[in-house]
C-alpha positions in Angstrom: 127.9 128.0 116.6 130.4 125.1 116.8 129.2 121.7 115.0 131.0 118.9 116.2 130.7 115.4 114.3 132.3 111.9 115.0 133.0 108.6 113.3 129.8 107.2 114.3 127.2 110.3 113.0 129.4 110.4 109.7 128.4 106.9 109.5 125.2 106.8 109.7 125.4 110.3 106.9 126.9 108.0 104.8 125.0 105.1 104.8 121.9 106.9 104.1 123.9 108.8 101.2 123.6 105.5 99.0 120.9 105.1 96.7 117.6 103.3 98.2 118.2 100.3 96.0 121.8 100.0 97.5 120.3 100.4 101.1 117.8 97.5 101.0 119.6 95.2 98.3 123.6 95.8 99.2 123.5 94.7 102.6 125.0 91.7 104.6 121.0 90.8 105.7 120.1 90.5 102.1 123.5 88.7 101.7 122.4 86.1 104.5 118.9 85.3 103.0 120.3 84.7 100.2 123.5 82.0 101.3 120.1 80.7 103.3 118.5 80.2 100.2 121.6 78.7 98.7 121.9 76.0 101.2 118.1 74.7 101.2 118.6 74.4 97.6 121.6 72.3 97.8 120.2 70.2 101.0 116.8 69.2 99.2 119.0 68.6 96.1 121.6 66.6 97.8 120.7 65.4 101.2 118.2 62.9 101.9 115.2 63.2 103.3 115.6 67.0 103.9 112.3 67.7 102.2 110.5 65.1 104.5 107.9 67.3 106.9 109.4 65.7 110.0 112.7 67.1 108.8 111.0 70.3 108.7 109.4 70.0 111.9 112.2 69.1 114.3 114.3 71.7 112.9 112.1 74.1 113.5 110.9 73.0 117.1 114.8 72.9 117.6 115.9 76.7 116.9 112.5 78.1 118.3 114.2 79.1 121.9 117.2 80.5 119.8 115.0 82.4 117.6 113.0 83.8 120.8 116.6 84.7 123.1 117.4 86.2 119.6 115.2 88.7 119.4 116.4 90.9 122.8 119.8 89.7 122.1 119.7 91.5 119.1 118.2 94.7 120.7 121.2 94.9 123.4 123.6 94.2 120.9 122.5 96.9 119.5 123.2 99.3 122.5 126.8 98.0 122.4 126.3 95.8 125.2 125.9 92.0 125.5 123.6 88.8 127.6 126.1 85.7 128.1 123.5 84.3 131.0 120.4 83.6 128.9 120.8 79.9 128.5 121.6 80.0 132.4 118.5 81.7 133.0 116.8 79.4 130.6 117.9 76.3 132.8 117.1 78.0 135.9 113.5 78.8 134.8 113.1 75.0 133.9 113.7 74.0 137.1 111.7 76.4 138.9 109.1 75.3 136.3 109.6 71.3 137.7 109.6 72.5 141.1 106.6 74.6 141.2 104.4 72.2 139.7 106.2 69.2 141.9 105.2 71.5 144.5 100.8 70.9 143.1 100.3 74.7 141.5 98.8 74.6 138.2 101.0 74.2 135.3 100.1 77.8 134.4 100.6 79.6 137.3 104.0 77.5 137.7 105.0 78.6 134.1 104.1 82.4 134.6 106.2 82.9 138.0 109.0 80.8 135.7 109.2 83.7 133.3 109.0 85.8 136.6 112.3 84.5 138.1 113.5 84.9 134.3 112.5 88.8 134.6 114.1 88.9 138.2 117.5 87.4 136.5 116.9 89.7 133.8 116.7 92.8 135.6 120.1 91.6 138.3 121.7 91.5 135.1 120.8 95.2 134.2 120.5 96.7 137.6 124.6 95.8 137.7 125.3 97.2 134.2 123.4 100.6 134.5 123.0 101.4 138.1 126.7 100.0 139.2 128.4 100.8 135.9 130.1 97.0 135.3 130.7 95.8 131.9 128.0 93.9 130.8 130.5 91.3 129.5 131.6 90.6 132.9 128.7 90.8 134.4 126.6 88.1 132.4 130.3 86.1 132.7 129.6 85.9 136.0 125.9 85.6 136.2 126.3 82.7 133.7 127.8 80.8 136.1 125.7 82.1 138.8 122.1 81.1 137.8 123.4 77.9 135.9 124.6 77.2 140.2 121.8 78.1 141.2 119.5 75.7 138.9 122.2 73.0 139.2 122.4 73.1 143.3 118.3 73.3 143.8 118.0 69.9 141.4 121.7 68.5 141.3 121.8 65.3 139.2 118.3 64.2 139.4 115.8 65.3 136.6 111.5 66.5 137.4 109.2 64.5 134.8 105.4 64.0 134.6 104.4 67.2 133.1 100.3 67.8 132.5 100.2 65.8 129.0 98.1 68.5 127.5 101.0 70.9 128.0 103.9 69.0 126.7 101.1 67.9 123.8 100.4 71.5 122.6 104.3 72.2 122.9 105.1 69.5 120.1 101.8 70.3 118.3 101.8 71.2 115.0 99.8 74.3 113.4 96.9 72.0 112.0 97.4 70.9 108.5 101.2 71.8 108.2 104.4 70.4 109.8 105.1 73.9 111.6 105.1 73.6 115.1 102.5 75.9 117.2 105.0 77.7 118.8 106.0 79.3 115.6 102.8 81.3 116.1 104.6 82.8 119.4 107.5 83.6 118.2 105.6 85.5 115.1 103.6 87.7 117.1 106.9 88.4 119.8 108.8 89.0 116.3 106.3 91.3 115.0 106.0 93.1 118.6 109.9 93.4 118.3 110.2 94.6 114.9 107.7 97.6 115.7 109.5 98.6 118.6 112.7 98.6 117.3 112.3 100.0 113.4 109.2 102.0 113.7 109.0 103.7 117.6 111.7 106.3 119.1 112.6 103.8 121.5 113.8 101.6 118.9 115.7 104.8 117.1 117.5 105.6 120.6 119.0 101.8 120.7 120.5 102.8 117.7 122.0 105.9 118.7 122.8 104.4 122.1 124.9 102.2 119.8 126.6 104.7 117.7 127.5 107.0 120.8 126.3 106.4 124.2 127.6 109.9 125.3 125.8 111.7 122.6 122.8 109.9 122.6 122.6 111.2 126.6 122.9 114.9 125.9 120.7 114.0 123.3 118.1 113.3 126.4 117.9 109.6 125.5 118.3 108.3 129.1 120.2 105.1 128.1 120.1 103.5 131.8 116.5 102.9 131.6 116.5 101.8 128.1 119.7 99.1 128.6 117.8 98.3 131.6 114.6 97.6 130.3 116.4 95.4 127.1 118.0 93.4 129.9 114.6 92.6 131.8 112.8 92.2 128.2 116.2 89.5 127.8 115.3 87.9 131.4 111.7 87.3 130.7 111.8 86.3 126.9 114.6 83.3 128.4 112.7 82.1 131.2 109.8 82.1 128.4 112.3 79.8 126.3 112.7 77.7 129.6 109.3 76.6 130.1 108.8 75.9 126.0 112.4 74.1 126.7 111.0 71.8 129.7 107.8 70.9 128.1 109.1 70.2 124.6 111.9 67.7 126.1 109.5 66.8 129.0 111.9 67.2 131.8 113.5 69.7 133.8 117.2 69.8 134.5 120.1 72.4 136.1 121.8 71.4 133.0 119.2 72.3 130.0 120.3 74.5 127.1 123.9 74.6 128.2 125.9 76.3 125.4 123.1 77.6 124.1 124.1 81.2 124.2 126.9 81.0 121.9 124.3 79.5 119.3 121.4 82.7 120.0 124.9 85.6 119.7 126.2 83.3 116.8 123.3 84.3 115.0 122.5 87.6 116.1 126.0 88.4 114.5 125.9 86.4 111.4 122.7 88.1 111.0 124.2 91.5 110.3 124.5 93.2 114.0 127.6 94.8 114.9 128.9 93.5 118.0 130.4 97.3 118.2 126.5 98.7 118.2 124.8 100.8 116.5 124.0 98.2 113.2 121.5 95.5 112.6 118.0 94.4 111.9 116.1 91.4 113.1 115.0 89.9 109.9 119.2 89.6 109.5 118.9 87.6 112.5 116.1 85.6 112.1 117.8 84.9 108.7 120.9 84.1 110.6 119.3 81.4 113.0 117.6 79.7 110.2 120.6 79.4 108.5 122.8 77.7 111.5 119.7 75.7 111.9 118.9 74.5 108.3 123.0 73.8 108.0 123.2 71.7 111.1 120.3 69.6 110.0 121.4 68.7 106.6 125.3 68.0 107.7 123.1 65.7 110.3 121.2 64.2 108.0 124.1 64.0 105.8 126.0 62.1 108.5 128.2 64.7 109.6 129.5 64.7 113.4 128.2 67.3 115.9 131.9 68.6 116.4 132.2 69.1 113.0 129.0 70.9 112.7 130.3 72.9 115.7 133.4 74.0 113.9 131.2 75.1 110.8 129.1 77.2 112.8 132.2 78.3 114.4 134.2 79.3 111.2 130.6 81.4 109.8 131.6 83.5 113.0 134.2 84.2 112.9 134.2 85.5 109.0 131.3 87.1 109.5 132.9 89.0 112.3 136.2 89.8 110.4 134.4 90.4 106.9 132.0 93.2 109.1 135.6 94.6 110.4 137.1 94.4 107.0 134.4 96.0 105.2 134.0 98.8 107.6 137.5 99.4 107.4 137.8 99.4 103.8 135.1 101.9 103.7 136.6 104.4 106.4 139.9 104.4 103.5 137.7 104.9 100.8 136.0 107.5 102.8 139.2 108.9 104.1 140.7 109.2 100.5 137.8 110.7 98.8 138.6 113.3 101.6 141.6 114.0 100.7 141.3 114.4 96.9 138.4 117.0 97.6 140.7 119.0 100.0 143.1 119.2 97.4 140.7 119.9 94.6 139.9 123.0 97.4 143.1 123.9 98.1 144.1 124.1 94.2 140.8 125.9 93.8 141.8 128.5 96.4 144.9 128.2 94.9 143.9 129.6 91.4 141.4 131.8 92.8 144.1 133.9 94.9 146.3 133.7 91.5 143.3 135.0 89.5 142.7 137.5 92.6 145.8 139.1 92.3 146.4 139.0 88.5 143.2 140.8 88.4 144.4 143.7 91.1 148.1 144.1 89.3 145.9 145.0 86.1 143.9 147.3 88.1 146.8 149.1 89.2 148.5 149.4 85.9 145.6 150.6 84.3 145.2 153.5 87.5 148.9 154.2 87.2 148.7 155.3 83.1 
C-alpha cells in the first residue's frame, strides 16, 4: 500500500504535534485578543470619553453588520474561496426592504422576502462558482458591481424614509439596563449557531479539509460543491439580514448603503487569524478581529483623527497581518524542512555504521571459520 502525503496533511500533523498549551495559547487569535485588550486599555486611559456608555453603544451598533457578514465570510474563507458582493447585496436588500413596504406589505413580511433576494444573490453567487467552475474572486468582482446596479438603478438618487417607528425603535434599542444594543443578542445566538457548525459538526471539519486540499477532500467523499454552495447562500441570506438591520438603524434606504463595507468584514476575517490560502482560522479570531478595527477607529475618532487616516491604519493591520501569516508559515516550512534534513543524515550515518558494523562482524566470522 502506497501512502501519499502533501504540504497541507503535514500541516495540519504538525500543528497538532505541539503541546495543548501551545495550541490554545501560541496562536495569532490569542495574539489578537490580546493587542484588543491592549488598545481599550490605552483608549480609556488616554482618550476621552471612551468609557462613556454612548461611546460604547454606537460602536457597537456600528460593527454589528460587520460582525454578522463576518461570520459566513469566515466560513468561505475557509474553503479557500472568497464573497466581494456582500455589501452589494446588503444595499440591494435595503432597497427592496424601502420598496416593499412603500409598496403597503407589513414591515415583516417586507423584511423576510429582503433576506430572500439576499439568499437568491447568495446562491447566483455559488451556483457560478461550483456548478460553472469560475473563480470566486471574479465572480463576486463582478456581482459586486452587479447587485450594487441593480439597487442603484431601481432607487437612483432618491432615498425611502418613514419606516414603522417601532421597528427602527427596537433596532437602536438597548438590552434593558446596559448600553449594548438589542441586536447584539442576534448576532450571539447566529455566532453561537456558527461556532457549532463549524468546530463541533463534520460539516464544519470538511470546510477545513476543503481548505487544505480541495482534491483530497473529494476522494475523501466530502462533496465540496454542495458545501461552497450552501456557505455562499448562508453569505446571501446573513447580508440581506445585515441590510434590513442596516435600513432601520439609519432609517433610510439607499442603492448606495454600506458601500466599501466588504473590505472592512474580509479585513477582519483575516486579521482575525484565517488564512486567505484556506484551511486556517476560528471565529472567535474574527470576532476579536472586528472588535479590534472597531474599538481603534472609535478612539482615533474620538481622539480627533481623520477618517483617511483611520483608513490607512486599518489598512496597514492588513497588510502585516497578511505578510506576518506568510512569513511565519514560511519560516516554519524551513524549520520543518531542516529538521528533515538533519534526521536523514542522522539515518544515513546510522545505516552507515550499521553496514560498517555488519561487515566487521562477517570478516570476523570468516576468520574465525577459516582457522
Amino acid at each position: 500500500m502506497t501512502v501519499v502525503t502533501d504540504a497541507a496533511t503535514a500541516r495540519v500533523y504538525q500543528a497538532h504535534a505541539r503541546p495543548a498549551w501551545r495550541r490554545l495559547l501560541l496562536t495569532r487569535e490569542t495574539a489578537i485578543i490580546a493587542l484588543l485588550i491592549v488598545v481599550i486599555v490605552v483608549a480609556l486611559a488616554s482618550v476621552r470619553n471612551f468609557d462613556s456608555p454612548l461611546t460604547v453603544t454606537y460602536l457597537l451598533r456600528d460593527i454589528a453588520p460587520i460582525l454578522l457578514i463576518a461570520l459566513p465570510m469566515t466560513l468561505i474563507i475557509i474553503t479557500e474561496e472568497i464573497d466581494l458582493s456582500v455589501a452589494s447585496i446588503v444595499g440591494l436588500s435595503s432597497v427592496m426592504t424601502g420598496i416593499l413596504t412603500q409598496a403597503g406589505l407589513p414591515f415583516p413580511l417586507a423584511a423576510a422576502l429582503a433576506v430572500v433576494v439576499g439568499a437568491v444573490a447568495g446562491a447566483f453567487n455559488g451556483f457560478l462558482v461550483t456548478v460553472v467552475g469560475l473563480p470566486s474572486l471574479a465572480v463576486t468582482i463582478g456581482t459586486l458591481a452587479l447587485f450594487r446596479g441593480i439597487a442603484v438603478g431601481l432607487l437612483g438618487t432618491t432615498a425611502i424614509t418613514g419606516f414603522p417607528e417601532e421597528w427602527t425603535d427596537l433596532a437602536k434599542a438597548n438590552i434593558p439596563g446596559t448600553p449594548v444594543p438589542m441586536i447584539m443578542i442576534v448576532f450571539v445566538i447566529l455566532a453561537a449557531v456558527f461556532a457549532v457548525l463549524l468546530h463541533f459538526t463534520p460539516f464544519g471539519r470538511s470546510l477545513y479539509a476543503i481548505g487544505l486540499n480541495k482534491e483530497a477532500a473529494h476522494f475523501s467523499g466530502i462533496d465540496v460543491g454542495r458545501a461552497k454552495f450552501t456557505l455562499f447562500v448562508l453569505s446571501g441570506a446573513v447580508s440581506g439580514f445585515a441590510g434590513v438591520y442596516f435600513t432601520l438603524l439609519y432609517s433610510n434606504a439607499r442603492g448606495d448603503n454600506a458601500m466599501g463595507m466588504e473590505l472592512q468584514v474580509i479585513a477582519a476575517v483575516l486579521l482575525g487569524g484565517v488564512s486567505i490560502f484556506g484551511g486556517r482560522g476560528a471565529l472567535h479570531g474574527v470576532i476579536a478581529g472586528v472588535l479590534l478595527i472597531g474599538t481603534l477607529g472609535s478612539a482615533l475618532r474620538l481622539a480627533g483623527i481623520t477618517s483617511d487616516i483611520i483608513n490607512v491604519i486599518t489598512g496597514v493591520l492588513l497588510v502585516l497581518s497578511v505578510v506576518s501569516a506568510s512569513l511565519l508559515a514560511w519560516l516554519h516550512q524551513r524549520r520543518s524542512a531542516a529538521v528533515g534534513r538533519r534526521r536523514g543524515r542522522r539515518s544515513a550515518e546510522g545505516g552507515a555504521a550499521g553496514d560498517e558494523t555488519h561487515n566487521h562482524a562477517s570478516t570476523s566470522h570468516q576468520g574465525r571459520k577459516q582457522r
